[in-house]
Amino acid sequence: MSRDSRNIAGVPDDVDGIVAAWRRERPDLDSAPLLILSRVTRLAELLAARRKRIFAEHLLRPYEFDVLAALRRAGEPYELTPGQLIGQTHVTSGTMTNRLDVLVERGLVQRRPDPQDGRVIRVQLTAAGRARVDSALTALLQVEAGLLTGLDDDQRRILADGLQRVLDGTVSRPR
């Protein structure tokens, strides 16, 4: 049965209608995964757009937030090596170098030699970088909490657990 409910973004959720049409046209296939994964795709697109807008309001690009957030999560003194940042942000070393160059130029991070091993570079969040990432994170969490207001704590836990299981299964399987 198709429904034309509106999601939190005010967009009609037509996934039920799409699945009903596939069940009619291809009854030989199990189209049930579309009920979940089409909505996950739509949610991912909505989140990406909202995050991009929030970060822009805080004068950040999404990748800049990722790097600053990794440094902020590291705790005092808010620093990591470029290799650690690469591991947390899943980019190549060349990409990280370019990102750090931009963040250094903007005064949001600084590079310095490791005091124990001068061959190692440390990347440290500046006070301006910390203020920027903290402000963006506060706004991000407010908006994203709003997306979950229709779920109680148990539903949130079940959803988080289910999504984690799906992701765990995709990591161990070849594409």
Short mmCIF file of C-alpha atoms in Angstrom, two decimals:
data_model
loop_
_atom_site.label_atom_id
_atom_site.label_comp_id
_atom_site.label_asym_id
_atom_site.label_seq_id
_atom_site.Cartn_x
_atom_site.Cartn_y
_atom_site.Cartn_z
CA MET A 1 0.00 0.00 0.00
CA SER A 2 1.40 3.40 -0.98
CA ARG A 3 1.44 6.29 1.44
CA ASP A 4 2.17 9.93 0.89
CA SER A 5 3.46 10.81 4.31
CA ARG A 6 5.88 13.67 4.57
CA ASN A 7 9.22 13.16 6.20
CA ILE A 8 10.93 15.65 8.49
CA ALA A 9 12.28 17.56 5.48
CA GLY A 10 8.73 17.97 4.15
CA VAL A 11 9.43 15.71 1.18
CA PRO A 12 6.87 13.04 0.25
CA ASP A 13 8.11 9.55 1.09
CA ASP A 14 7.16 7.58 -2.00
CA VAL A 15 9.30 4.54 -1.28
CA ASP A 16 6.27 2.39 -0.44
CA GLY A 17 4.76 3.25 -3.82
CA ILE A 18 7.99 2.46 -5.63
CA VAL A 19 8.27 -0.91 -3.90
CA ALA A 20 4.61 -1.68 -4.62
CA ALA A 21 5.21 -0.96 -8.30
CA TRP A 22 8.27 -3.24 -8.38
CA ARG A 23 6.29 -5.99 -6.64
CA ARG A 24 3.63 -5.67 -9.30
CA GLU A 25 6.09 -5.56 -12.21
CA ARG A 26 8.68 -8.01 -10.87
CA PRO A 27 6.91 -10.32 -8.39
CA ASP A 28 9.77 -12.79 -8.90
CA LEU A 29 12.14 -10.46 -6.99
CA ASP A 30 12.24 -9.62 -3.30
CA SER A 31 12.10 -5.83 -3.37
CA ALA A 32 11.81 -5.53 0.44
CA PRO A 33 15.42 -4.23 0.86
CA LEU A 34 14.34 -1.09 -1.01
CA LEU A 35 11.99 -0.23 1.87
CA ILE A 36 15.03 0.35 4.06
CA LEU A 37 17.93 1.11 1.77
CA SER A 38 16.13 3.61 -0.47
CA ARG A 39 15.27 5.53 2.68
CA VAL A 40 18.88 5.25 3.90
CA THR A 41 20.03 6.71 0.58
CA ARG A 42 17.54 9.57 0.81
CA LEU A 43 18.52 10.22 4.40
CA ALA A 44 22.22 10.26 3.46
CA GLU A 45 21.53 12.85 0.76
CA LEU A 46 19.50 14.97 3.20
CA LEU A 47 22.24 14.74 5.85
CA ALA A 48 24.98 15.64 3.38
CA ALA A 49 23.08 18.73 2.24
CA ARG A 50 22.29 19.85 5.78
CA ARG A 51 25.85 19.25 6.96
CA LYS A 52 27.25 21.18 4.02
CA ARG A 53 24.94 24.10 4.84
CA ILE A 54 25.80 24.06 8.55
CA PHE A 55 29.53 23.89 7.86
CA ALA A 56 29.25 26.75 5.35
CA GLU A 57 27.48 28.84 7.99
CA HIS A 58 30.56 28.27 10.15
CA LEU A 59 32.92 29.07 7.26
CA LEU A 60 34.03 25.46 6.85
CA ARG A 61 34.00 22.93 4.07
CA PRO A 62 32.93 19.39 5.07
CA TYR A 63 36.50 18.08 4.72
CA GLU A 64 37.80 20.90 6.92
CA PHE A 65 35.30 19.97 9.61
CA ASP A 66 36.45 16.33 9.39
CA VAL A 67 40.09 17.24 10.02
CA LEU A 68 39.32 19.76 12.76
CA ALA A 69 36.91 17.33 14.44
CA ALA A 70 39.53 14.56 14.44
CA LEU A 71 41.98 16.91 16.15
CA ARG A 72 39.35 18.10 18.65
CA ARG A 73 38.38 14.52 19.55
CA ALA A 74 42.05 13.73 20.25
CA GLY A 75 41.82 15.79 23.44
CA GLU A 76 44.50 18.05 24.90
CA PRO A 77 46.76 19.17 23.28
CA TYR A 78 44.49 18.56 20.24
CA GLU A 79 47.14 17.22 17.94
CA LEU A 80 47.79 14.22 15.75
CA THR A 81 50.31 13.21 13.12
CA PRO A 82 49.30 13.48 9.46
CA GLY A 83 49.28 9.67 9.37
CA GLN A 84 46.79 9.52 12.22
CA LEU A 85 44.62 12.10 10.45
CA ILE A 86 44.75 10.05 7.25
CA GLY A 87 43.59 7.01 9.20
CA GLN A 88 40.67 8.89 10.74
CA THR A 89 39.53 10.70 7.61
CA HIS A 90 40.23 7.96 5.04
CA VAL A 91 42.04 10.08 2.47
CA THR A 92 45.40 9.74 0.72
CA SER A 93 48.56 11.40 2.00
CA GLY A 94 48.55 13.85 -0.91
CA THR A 95 44.97 14.85 -0.17
CA MET A 96 45.77 15.30 3.51
CA THR A 97 48.79 17.47 2.68
CA ASN A 98 46.59 19.74 0.57
CA ARG A 99 43.91 19.92 3.26
CA LEU A 100 46.44 20.76 5.94
CA ASP A 101 48.00 23.46 3.75
CA VAL A 102 44.60 25.15 3.48
CA LEU A 103 43.88 24.82 7.21
CA VAL A 104 47.32 26.20 8.13
CA GLU A 105 46.81 29.13 5.76
CA ARG A 106 43.44 29.84 7.40
CA GLY A 107 45.01 29.73 10.88
CA LEU A 108 42.88 26.79 12.04
CA VAL A 109 45.77 24.35 12.56
CA GLN A 110 49.52 24.57 12.85
CA ARG A 111 52.28 22.13 12.00
CA ARG A 112 55.20 21.63 14.33
CA PRO A 113 58.01 19.13 14.75
CA ASP A 114 57.52 16.41 17.35
CA PRO A 115 59.63 17.32 20.41
CA GLN A 116 60.89 13.72 20.78
CA ASP A 117 61.53 13.05 17.09
CA GLY A 118 62.13 16.03 14.81
CA ARG A 119 61.46 13.87 11.75
CA VAL A 120 57.80 13.56 12.80
CA ILE A 121 55.37 16.41 12.18
CA ARG A 122 52.51 17.08 14.57
CA VAL A 123 49.35 18.90 13.48
CA GLN A 124 47.74 20.93 16.25
CA LEU A 125 44.38 22.63 16.43
CA THR A 126 44.71 26.37 17.04
CA ALA A 127 42.41 28.30 19.37
CA ALA A 128 40.59 29.64 16.29
CA GLY A 129 40.25 26.11 14.91
CA ARG A 130 38.89 24.82 18.20
CA ALA A 131 36.33 27.63 18.42
CA ARG A 132 35.24 27.02 14.83
CA VAL A 133 34.84 23.24 15.14
CA ASP A 134 33.08 23.53 18.53
CA SER A 135 30.59 26.02 17.10
CA ALA A 136 29.93 23.91 14.00
CA LEU A 137 29.52 20.74 16.07
CA THR A 138 27.00 22.41 18.38
CA ALA A 139 24.90 23.52 15.41
CA LEU A 140 25.24 20.13 13.69
CA LEU A 141 24.07 18.19 16.74
CA GLN A 142 21.08 20.48 17.23
CA VAL A 143 19.93 19.96 13.65
CA GLU A 144 20.59 16.23 13.62
CA ALA A 145 18.85 15.71 16.98
CA GLY A 146 15.82 17.33 15.38
CA LEU A 147 15.76 14.61 12.74
CA LEU A 148 15.38 12.00 15.47
CA THR A 149 12.66 13.64 17.57
CA GLY A 150 10.07 11.13 16.37
CA LEU A 151 12.02 8.24 17.88
CA ASP A 152 12.20 7.36 21.56
CA ASP A 153 15.45 6.18 23.19
CA ASP A 154 14.73 2.49 22.53
CA GLN A 155 13.92 3.12 18.87
CA ARG A 156 17.12 5.14 18.47
CA ARG A 157 19.17 2.33 20.04
CA ILE A 158 17.51 -0.30 17.83
CA LEU A 159 18.08 1.80 14.71
CA ALA A 160 21.73 2.47 15.63
CA ASP A 161 22.32 -1.22 16.37
CA GLY A 162 20.66 -2.32 13.14
CA LEU A 163 22.62 0.10 11.00
CA GLN A 164 25.84 -0.98 12.73
CA ARG A 165 25.07 -4.62 11.89
CA VAL A 166 24.47 -3.73 8.25
CA LEU A 167 27.75 -1.81 8.11
CA ASP A 168 29.62 -4.62 9.88
CA GLY A 169 28.35 -7.03 7.21
CA THR A 170 29.43 -4.80 4.35
CA VAL A 171 32.94 -4.31 5.69
CA SER A 172 33.67 -8.03 5.76
CA ARG A 173 32.15 -8.80 2.37
CA PRO A 174 33.82 -8.05 -0.96
CA ARG A 175 31.99 -5.55 -3.16
#
